């Protein structure tokens, strides 16, 4: 199912950081991996990905380097720095808080008015 | 339109939105690679090349909005604080040379023209950009070596030291030590993809510069060059920039390191005066009327300096203020402290310290190989000059001073230091975007000697 873009926007950074936490990746690989793992729910455009990646690099959360593949193609890989790992942890906590709060409300949750 | 032109046109539109031209190449490559990957995926699914390319470009999203977004991110980062500190150091130098002339008297050593030239050189190097050094890296080391050897052979000897002389212009070849670290860092850069051969060649490349400085002779120049060169080499090896195994690379690096230590020891043994220097640094008063005179005078002047204002005449020098020889070149800090008080000393040291600390912080933040090597070699050249100079000016010098960057009198040192700082600040400004950190696959190494799992392979067949 296609997801509203505004919902996607808030979570793209954390998804990218999470992918890079597993291994170094290049841009196209990140888009493909996200699409595969989410059954095409996350169909990220390169136009969205690269500004986010370059911004993360500017802030020191990721580092990039070029690597020549076996077929002679040179690709720019991104690597999560220790500063990036910290921000991922923070964003994960922030996301869990937000996610559980949204769910509590959507599921009815505790009715504070009756407490 | 040819399918590949469609890809090129897309990346060009993206780059047209990005005002900082230096970022174009790196971004265009990344975008084009991405489109090619996407195109190949579509071809794999059964599309022909033209359709696949067209679909891949559409999949990228709007080129103008991508370019606009990237334009916000990629901007040169001028380090205003460092530029301001450079101006402050130059102003301090200009004022110091005005008030402390060649004879230690006010108003006789005003070097306004020199500082205008220095400022021009600084900006020229700052805007020419250090990447130009990377492009000609493999030529710089041999050219500097040939020029230096030529100067050594044709130079004139004054008091046992070799000088370059042309008409009225005479300058000590010890100042070569300010250029050698940068030239050597470029040698490392040029050889970085050559595996163990590269490390070995860098070790060999260290020798001629070290020998030249010992022959000048300039022991301080030798120490400055050796520290800078070996630290740069160590970092390059430890980070695996040669494509080497880090542990084996570091073992190989022990050879030039031991060579440097051995050369220093031989120099000490061959020059008994070097041992005197250690003794005199501890207590110069045993030879106050001989070779310890200058150190005693420096210490006596400092002891008699006030917190602010002119110091008192030290005992044992009669009624007149004793003249400190070469005050404006070698002892400008001592004489400023004596004439204007410790407050002036503290002020100057504070500016120098902030410059050094900020500079080192920026060096540590560099990501690119060229940026790291260039900025580290320059920063070490500046910091070591400062350390040698300040220690000597406090009367505790073991190895002699070269110059106090941008402050002490000496046009050649001033201009070389201005150029070096110009290049270093250009690293801080644009270093993030410099493209050099390519990791080559092992078969791409030109190395003829390789070592793997205890197996040493020597490839004698030319590729």
XYZ file of C-alpha atoms in Angstrom:
578
model
C 0.000 0.000 0.000
C 1.327 3.468 -0.859
C 2.030 5.628 2.157
C 1.406 9.352 2.481
C 4.638 11.261 1.669
C 4.475 13.316 4.843
C 4.505 10.106 6.915
C 7.578 8.944 4.978
C 9.412 12.246 5.386
C 9.669 12.001 9.146
C 11.122 8.513 9.166
C 13.510 8.476 6.170
C 16.559 9.622 8.124
C 16.186 6.946 10.804
C 15.696 4.258 8.133
C 18.879 5.330 6.325
C 20.854 5.404 9.570
C 19.548 1.932 10.455
C 20.604 0.509 7.066
C 24.094 1.957 7.448
C 24.299 0.591 10.977
C 24.210 -2.889 9.437
C 26.775 -2.304 6.704
C 28.266 0.331 4.404
C 26.049 0.951 1.383
C 25.821 3.110 -1.725
C 22.796 5.208 -2.604
C 21.070 2.910 -5.059
C 21.597 -0.051 -2.747
C 19.841 1.800 0.089
C 16.761 2.527 -2.042
C 16.606 -1.072 -3.251
C 17.062 -2.522 0.236
C 14.375 -0.276 1.715
C 11.957 -1.208 -1.055
C 12.647 -4.959 -0.648
C 12.358 -4.985 3.118
C 9.115 -2.981 3.129
C 7.468 -4.837 0.218
C 7.719 -1.633 -1.837
C 6.006 0.486 0.807
C 9.103 2.660 1.035
C 9.706 3.681 -2.542
C 12.273 6.380 -1.901
C 13.306 8.693 -4.746
C 16.976 9.497 -5.275
C 15.971 13.156 -5.196
C 14.951 12.651 -1.558
C 17.765 10.303 -0.555
C 20.849 12.267 -1.624
C 20.075 15.566 0.124
C 19.477 13.563 3.329
C 22.687 11.550 2.878
C 24.809 14.596 2.074
C 23.355 16.439 5.047
C 24.184 13.495 7.321
C 27.723 13.565 5.920
C 28.061 17.289 6.508
C 27.029 16.828 10.123
C 29.519 13.995 10.584
C 26.908 11.245 11.111
C 28.095 9.355 8.036
C 31.309 9.315 6.035
C 31.637 8.540 2.367
C 34.378 6.861 0.396
C 34.761 5.540 -3.099
C 35.283 1.884 -3.769
C 35.997 0.151 -7.021
C 33.804 -2.877 -7.612
C 34.928 -6.053 -9.340
C 33.356 -4.873 -12.629
C 35.466 -1.689 -12.572
C 32.543 0.506 -11.487
C 33.469 3.061 -8.819
C 30.763 3.571 -6.225
C 30.443 6.024 -3.347
C 29.768 4.100 -0.163
C 28.467 5.580 3.061
C 29.635 4.517 6.486
C 27.935 5.244 9.825
C 30.258 7.065 12.239
C 30.187 6.690 16.030
C 28.437 10.074 16.151
C 25.907 8.612 13.704
C 25.355 5.559 15.919
C 24.503 7.856 18.834
C 22.002 9.850 16.815
C 20.432 6.579 15.603
C 19.913 5.501 19.224
C 18.335 8.838 20.062
C 16.102 8.780 17.003
C 15.074 5.199 17.753
C 13.976 6.167 21.290
C 12.186 9.217 19.924
C 10.434 7.030 17.330
C 9.368 4.432 19.924
C 7.897 7.121 22.141
C 6.051 8.660 19.204
C 4.907 5.314 17.789
C 3.547 4.022 21.100
C 1.819 7.337 21.802
C 0.115 7.297 18.383
C -0.911 3.671 18.874
C -2.264 4.292 22.359
C -4.568 6.910 20.943
C -5.500 4.974 17.814
C -6.260 1.822 19.822
C -8.349 3.676 22.328
C -5.775 3.070 25.086
C -6.310 4.264 28.618
C -9.129 6.685 29.010
C -7.481 9.331 31.151
C -10.769 11.178 31.529
C -12.133 8.293 33.563
C -9.096 7.917 35.816
C 19.036 11.696 -27.942
C 21.529 8.958 -27.077
C 20.434 7.243 -23.827
C 23.665 8.207 -22.057
C 23.143 11.879 -23.033
C 19.858 11.787 -21.122
C 21.778 10.731 -18.008
C 24.401 13.436 -18.556
C 21.710 16.041 -19.084
C 20.025 15.085 -15.825
C 23.252 15.340 -13.807
C 24.116 18.634 -15.539
C 20.742 20.116 -14.586
C 21.332 19.021 -10.987
C 24.832 20.568 -10.978
C 23.637 23.791 -12.613
C 21.674 24.467 -9.424
C 24.765 24.028 -7.236
C 26.752 27.250 -7.057
C 29.925 25.724 -5.600
C 31.616 24.349 -8.707
C 34.088 22.197 -6.788
C 31.218 19.979 -5.646
C 29.973 19.324 -9.200
C 32.279 16.459 -10.165
C 31.671 14.352 -7.091
C 27.880 14.882 -7.188
C 27.580 14.298 -10.949
C 29.445 10.993 -10.633
C 27.271 9.776 -7.802
C 24.038 10.715 -9.607
C 25.165 9.192 -12.926
C 26.201 5.965 -11.205
C 22.840 5.811 -9.502
C 20.939 6.237 -12.784
C 23.148 3.592 -14.438
C 22.388 1.120 -11.634
C 18.664 1.790 -11.963
C 18.868 1.548 -15.785
C 20.693 -1.801 -15.553
C 17.963 -3.082 -13.231
C 15.270 -2.137 -15.787
C 17.288 -3.722 -18.614
C 17.518 -6.854 -16.492
C 13.715 -6.801 -16.215
C 13.467 -6.800 -20.027
C 13.444 -3.143 -21.095
C 15.614 -1.931 -23.980
C 18.396 0.568 -23.137
C 16.508 3.675 -24.226
C 13.332 2.850 -22.302
C 15.352 1.680 -19.292
C 17.363 4.922 -19.235
C 14.255 7.048 -19.587
C 12.495 5.203 -16.764
C 15.605 5.406 -14.580
C 15.845 9.173 -15.069
C 12.140 9.580 -14.224
C 12.648 7.477 -11.112
C 15.266 9.984 -9.881
C 12.712 12.759 -9.285
C 12.970 16.394 -10.316
C 16.552 17.418 -11.193
C 16.059 21.073 -10.305
C 14.682 20.395 -6.821
C 17.428 17.827 -6.147
C 20.074 20.358 -7.272
C 18.499 23.126 -5.183
C 18.485 20.912 -2.101
C 22.143 19.940 -2.654
C 23.072 23.595 -3.207
C 21.913 24.344 0.347
C 24.254 21.644 1.678
C 27.376 22.086 -0.418
C 28.987 25.405 0.308
C 32.638 26.286 0.868
C 33.341 26.790 4.540
C 35.670 29.756 4.999
C 37.126 29.593 8.494
C 36.757 33.239 9.389
C 38.300 32.774 12.819
C 41.493 31.325 11.316
C 41.634 34.068 8.666
C 41.168 36.720 11.366
C 43.899 35.101 13.493
C 46.261 35.083 10.490
C 45.624 38.831 10.030
C 46.210 39.366 13.749
C 49.535 37.515 13.611
C 50.580 39.585 10.589
C 49.554 42.811 12.334
C 51.491 41.797 15.453
C 54.484 41.053 13.215
C 54.226 44.357 11.394
C 53.927 46.367 14.615
C 56.716 44.369 16.302
C 59.055 44.938 13.393
C 58.175 48.610 13.413
C 58.885 49.060 17.108
C 61.743 46.586 17.386
C 64.072 47.410 14.529
C 67.190 45.604 13.430
C 69.195 47.335 16.131
C 66.562 46.846 18.782
C 65.624 50.537 18.378
C 62.141 51.724 17.475
C 61.100 52.592 13.951
C 63.913 51.091 11.937
C 62.536 47.766 10.776
C 59.134 48.645 9.372
C 58.260 45.958 6.834
C 54.973 47.252 5.443
C 55.812 46.224 1.869
C 56.848 42.741 2.996
C 53.500 42.269 4.712
C 51.574 43.480 1.651
C 53.444 40.850 -0.398
C 52.851 38.243 2.315
C 49.128 39.016 2.386
C 48.950 38.754 -1.411
C 50.753 35.402 -1.332
C 48.429 34.209 1.438
C 45.297 35.049 -0.570
C 46.771 33.679 -3.780
C 47.408 30.287 -2.142
C 44.052 30.425 -0.357
C 42.123 30.930 -3.613
C 44.354 28.915 -5.967
C 43.361 26.109 -3.644
C 45.392 23.214 -2.313
C 43.887 20.738 -4.793
C 46.378 22.157 -7.285
C 49.088 20.616 -5.084
C 47.414 17.234 -5.416
C 47.310 17.505 -9.203
C 51.056 18.133 -9.424
C 51.965 16.029 -6.380
C 54.362 13.701 -8.171
C 56.384 16.595 -9.640
C 56.700 18.767 -6.550
C 59.023 16.485 -4.571
C 61.609 15.936 -7.370
C 61.521 19.611 -8.413
C 62.118 20.807 -4.836
C 64.851 18.193 -4.421
C 66.687 19.271 -7.589
C 66.421 22.978 -6.671
C 67.647 22.263 -3.122
C 70.626 20.212 -4.283
C 71.502 22.958 -6.761
C 71.335 25.575 -4.001
C 73.483 23.405 -1.728
C 76.135 23.129 -4.419
C 76.080 26.767 -5.530
C 75.288 28.384 -2.154
C 77.819 30.399 -0.181
C 79.095 29.378 3.241
C 78.965 31.915 6.063
C 80.090 30.841 9.547
C 79.894 27.197 8.500
C 76.297 27.428 7.255
C 75.168 27.381 3.654
C 73.238 30.390 2.363
C 71.488 31.174 -0.891
C 72.786 34.446 -2.228
C 71.690 36.607 -5.160
C 72.923 40.184 -5.162
C 71.970 41.789 -1.849
C 69.557 39.005 -1.072
C 70.958 36.327 1.219
C 68.918 33.690 3.000
C 69.841 30.653 5.054
C 69.077 27.314 3.437
C 67.765 26.192 6.829
C 64.477 27.696 5.594
C 64.198 24.766 3.197
C 62.922 22.952 6.270
C 59.708 24.988 5.974
C 59.057 23.699 2.450
C 60.234 20.091 2.831
C 57.359 18.866 5.056
C 54.724 19.927 2.518
C 56.751 18.555 -0.410
C 57.170 15.274 1.470
C 53.455 15.033 2.284
C 52.792 15.342 -1.462
C 55.243 12.517 -2.108
C 53.204 10.348 0.272
C 50.059 11.410 -1.580
C 51.579 10.564 -4.969
C 52.755 7.115 -3.817
C 49.709 6.213 -1.739
C 48.361 3.523 -4.029
C 51.610 1.596 -4.318
C 51.310 -0.736 -1.334
C 54.518 -1.690 0.465
C 56.614 -0.348 -2.420
C 54.985 3.020 -1.785
C 55.890 2.925 1.926
C 59.458 1.845 1.084
C 59.799 4.634 -1.516
C 58.501 7.178 1.011
C 61.130 5.890 3.453
C 63.806 6.406 0.798
C 62.310 9.803 -0.123
C 62.813 10.955 3.463
C 66.595 10.544 3.234
C 67.667 13.291 0.745
C 65.726 16.060 2.509
C 67.006 14.935 5.932
C 70.600 14.790 4.662
C 70.341 18.237 3.025
C 69.181 19.773 6.306
C 71.975 18.068 8.246
C 74.496 19.361 5.698
C 73.246 22.993 5.756
C 73.553 22.354 8.752
C 70.231 23.052 10.424
C 69.511 20.601 13.203
C 66.257 22.371 14.074
C 65.248 22.145 10.411
C 66.108 18.441 10.475
C 63.986 17.875 13.601
C 61.091 19.884 12.177
C 61.156 18.009 8.877
C 61.642 14.584 10.482
C 58.780 14.987 12.957
C 56.420 16.244 10.283
C 57.468 13.715 7.638
C 57.372 10.678 9.907
C 54.083 11.661 11.529
C 52.494 12.132 8.113
C 53.882 8.789 6.950
C 52.699 7.112 10.156
C 49.149 8.411 9.649
C 49.124 7.360 5.989
C 50.326 3.859 6.914
C 48.081 3.519 9.990
C 45.018 4.518 7.963
C 45.921 2.024 5.264
C 46.138 4.680 2.543
C 48.877 2.715 0.812
C 46.473 -0.210 0.582
C 48.743 -2.019 2.999
C 48.167 -4.292 5.957
C 48.422 -1.763 8.800
C 50.617 -3.857 11.090
C 53.162 -4.816 8.431
C 53.163 -1.249 7.116
C 53.983 0.106 10.562
C 56.809 -2.431 10.915
C 58.203 -1.230 7.580
C 57.942 2.336 8.829
C 60.333 1.525 11.660
C 63.198 1.673 9.125
C 62.965 5.431 8.362
C 62.165 6.080 12.032
C 65.309 4.290 13.231
C 67.249 6.012 10.436
C 66.091 9.422 11.674
C 67.035 8.645 15.278
C 70.428 7.284 14.171
C 71.080 10.391 12.023
C 70.224 12.636 14.974
C 72.607 10.690 17.259
C 75.439 10.809 14.703
C 74.893 14.554 14.296
C 75.116 15.021 18.067
C 78.330 13.012 18.310
C 79.885 14.745 15.287
C 78.995 18.204 16.602
C 80.170 18.563 20.203
C 78.491 21.971 20.317
C 75.133 20.177 20.228
C 75.948 18.615 23.605
C 76.962 22.048 24.913
C 73.508 23.265 23.970
C 71.873 20.791 26.368
C 74.234 21.799 29.168
C 73.682 25.503 28.475
C 69.916 25.108 28.319
C 70.043 23.820 31.893
C 72.510 26.375 33.251
C 74.039 28.960 30.908
C 75.683 30.940 33.741
C 78.689 28.586 33.895
C 79.825 30.152 30.624
C 78.299 33.582 30.945
C 81.194 35.328 29.216
C 81.465 32.713 26.488
C 78.972 30.652 24.553
C 76.354 31.033 27.275
C 76.270 34.839 26.962
C 73.152 35.128 24.806
C 71.114 32.716 26.923
C 72.160 34.534 30.121
C 71.217 37.872 28.570
C 67.800 36.546 27.498
C 67.111 35.199 30.985
C 68.398 38.359 32.690
C 66.209 40.557 30.507
C 63.164 38.426 31.256
C 63.859 38.362 35.000
C 63.989 42.149 34.913
C 60.848 42.525 32.795
C 57.773 44.058 34.398
C 54.161 42.977 34.020
C 53.528 46.083 31.947
C 55.972 48.668 30.643
C 59.742 48.798 30.202
C 61.874 46.456 32.344
C 64.762 47.519 34.578
C 68.445 47.268 33.608
C 69.768 43.861 34.691
C 72.651 43.871 37.199
C 76.121 43.378 35.761
C 75.485 45.140 32.460
C 76.404 48.699 33.515
C 73.887 51.528 33.350
C 72.671 51.074 29.795
C 70.189 48.517 28.601
C 72.274 45.734 27.048
C 71.697 45.201 23.350
C 70.280 41.847 22.387
C 71.867 40.783 19.084
C 69.456 39.871 16.273
C 66.535 40.924 18.457
C 64.065 41.342 15.576
C 64.848 38.014 13.926
C 65.675 35.595 16.725
C 64.523 37.196 19.981
C 61.540 39.338 19.135
C 59.439 37.852 21.952
C 62.183 38.405 24.537
C 62.667 42.012 23.540
C 58.919 42.720 23.363
C 58.522 41.262 26.855
C 61.389 43.404 28.153
C 60.185 46.581 26.467
C 56.433 46.302 26.955
C 56.044 43.812 29.790
C 54.757 40.271 30.234
C 51.292 41.456 29.288
C 52.509 41.847 25.672
C 54.096 38.384 25.788
C 50.873 36.840 27.126
C 48.804 38.642 24.483
C 50.954 37.389 21.600
C 51.139 33.853 22.971
C 47.351 33.844 23.411
C 46.809 34.668 19.713
C 49.382 32.049 18.673
C 47.836 29.446 20.995
C 44.286 30.008 19.729
C 45.563 29.828 16.134
C 47.394 26.564 16.850
C 44.604 24.877 18.799
C 41.920 25.817 16.260
C 44.228 24.782 13.424
C 44.919 21.376 14.964
C 41.186 20.841 15.529
C 40.479 21.537 11.864
C 43.348 19.256 10.793
C 41.849 16.416 12.848
C 38.483 16.920 11.156
C 39.871 16.455 7.652
C 38.531 13.456 5.804
C 40.328 13.469 2.475
C 43.841 12.050 2.132
C 45.213 15.147 0.414
C 43.504 17.518 2.849
C 44.846 15.641 5.868
C 48.408 15.354 4.553
C 48.663 18.982 3.402
C 47.054 20.547 6.463
C 48.914 18.316 8.919
C 52.309 19.018 7.347
C 51.661 22.776 7.339
C 50.286 22.819 10.877
C 53.292 20.886 12.186
C 55.660 23.233 10.355
C 53.976 26.219 12.001
C 53.597 24.709 15.482
C 57.169 23.371 15.657
C 58.567 26.735 14.552
C 56.529 28.354 17.326
C 57.732 25.867 19.960
C 61.421 26.195 18.996
C 61.141 29.982 18.935
C 59.274 30.449 22.217
C 61.548 28.046 24.124
C 64.632 29.874 22.817
C 63.140 33.246 23.642
C 62.642 32.110 27.228
C 66.358 31.199 27.397
C 65.934 27.413 27.446
C 66.661 26.534 23.826
C 68.347 23.250 23.022
C 67.776 23.469 19.299
C 67.885 26.863 17.659
C 64.901 28.812 16.399
C 63.961 29.138 12.744
C 61.370 31.897 12.828
C 58.233 32.921 14.674
C 55.647 32.493 11.914
C 54.367 35.803 10.521
C 55.914 37.762 13.394
C 59.698 37.611 13.530
C 61.730 39.562 10.969
C 62.720 37.723 7.800
C 61.025 38.245 4.444
C 61.610 34.754 3.045
C 60.263 32.983 6.137
C 57.322 35.406 6.220
C 56.378 34.689 2.618
C 56.857 30.916 2.880
C 54.766 30.790 6.070
C 52.047 32.960 4.487
C 51.876 30.614 1.492
C 51.736 27.549 3.750
C 48.958 29.023 5.896
C 47.097 30.069 2.719
C 47.130 26.470 1.477
C 46.153 25.139 4.907
C 43.150 27.456 5.188
C 42.099 26.464 1.672
C 42.071 22.865 2.936
C 39.770 23.894 5.787
C 37.563 25.779 3.324
C 37.115 23.136 0.655
C 38.671 19.952 2.036
C 35.356 18.145 2.535
C 34.655 17.856 -1.147
C 38.085 16.804 -2.381
C 37.898 13.518 -4.162
C 40.752 11.170 -3.469
C 39.767 8.450 -1.059
C 39.295 5.797 -3.685
C 39.987 2.330 -2.342
C 41.582 0.407 -5.151
C 40.939 -3.266 -5.607
C 44.106 -5.288 -4.952
C 44.675 -6.198 -8.588
C 44.844 -2.500 -9.450
C 47.914 -1.859 -7.354
C 51.010 -1.159 -9.348
C 53.021 -2.717 -6.577
C 55.570 -5.243 -7.749
C 56.092 -6.520 -4.223
C 53.160 -7.793 -2.200
C 52.839 -9.554 1.115
C 49.858 -11.687 2.033
C 49.395 -14.295 4.773
C 53.100 -14.715 5.298
C 53.743 -15.011 1.569
C 56.037 -12.472 -0.084
C 55.405 -12.140 -3.830
C 57.747 -10.274 -6.143
C 56.206 -9.642 -9.543
C 58.991 -9.024 -12.022
C 56.729 -9.009 -15.053
C 55.811 -5.501 -16.094
C 52.098 -4.825 -16.423
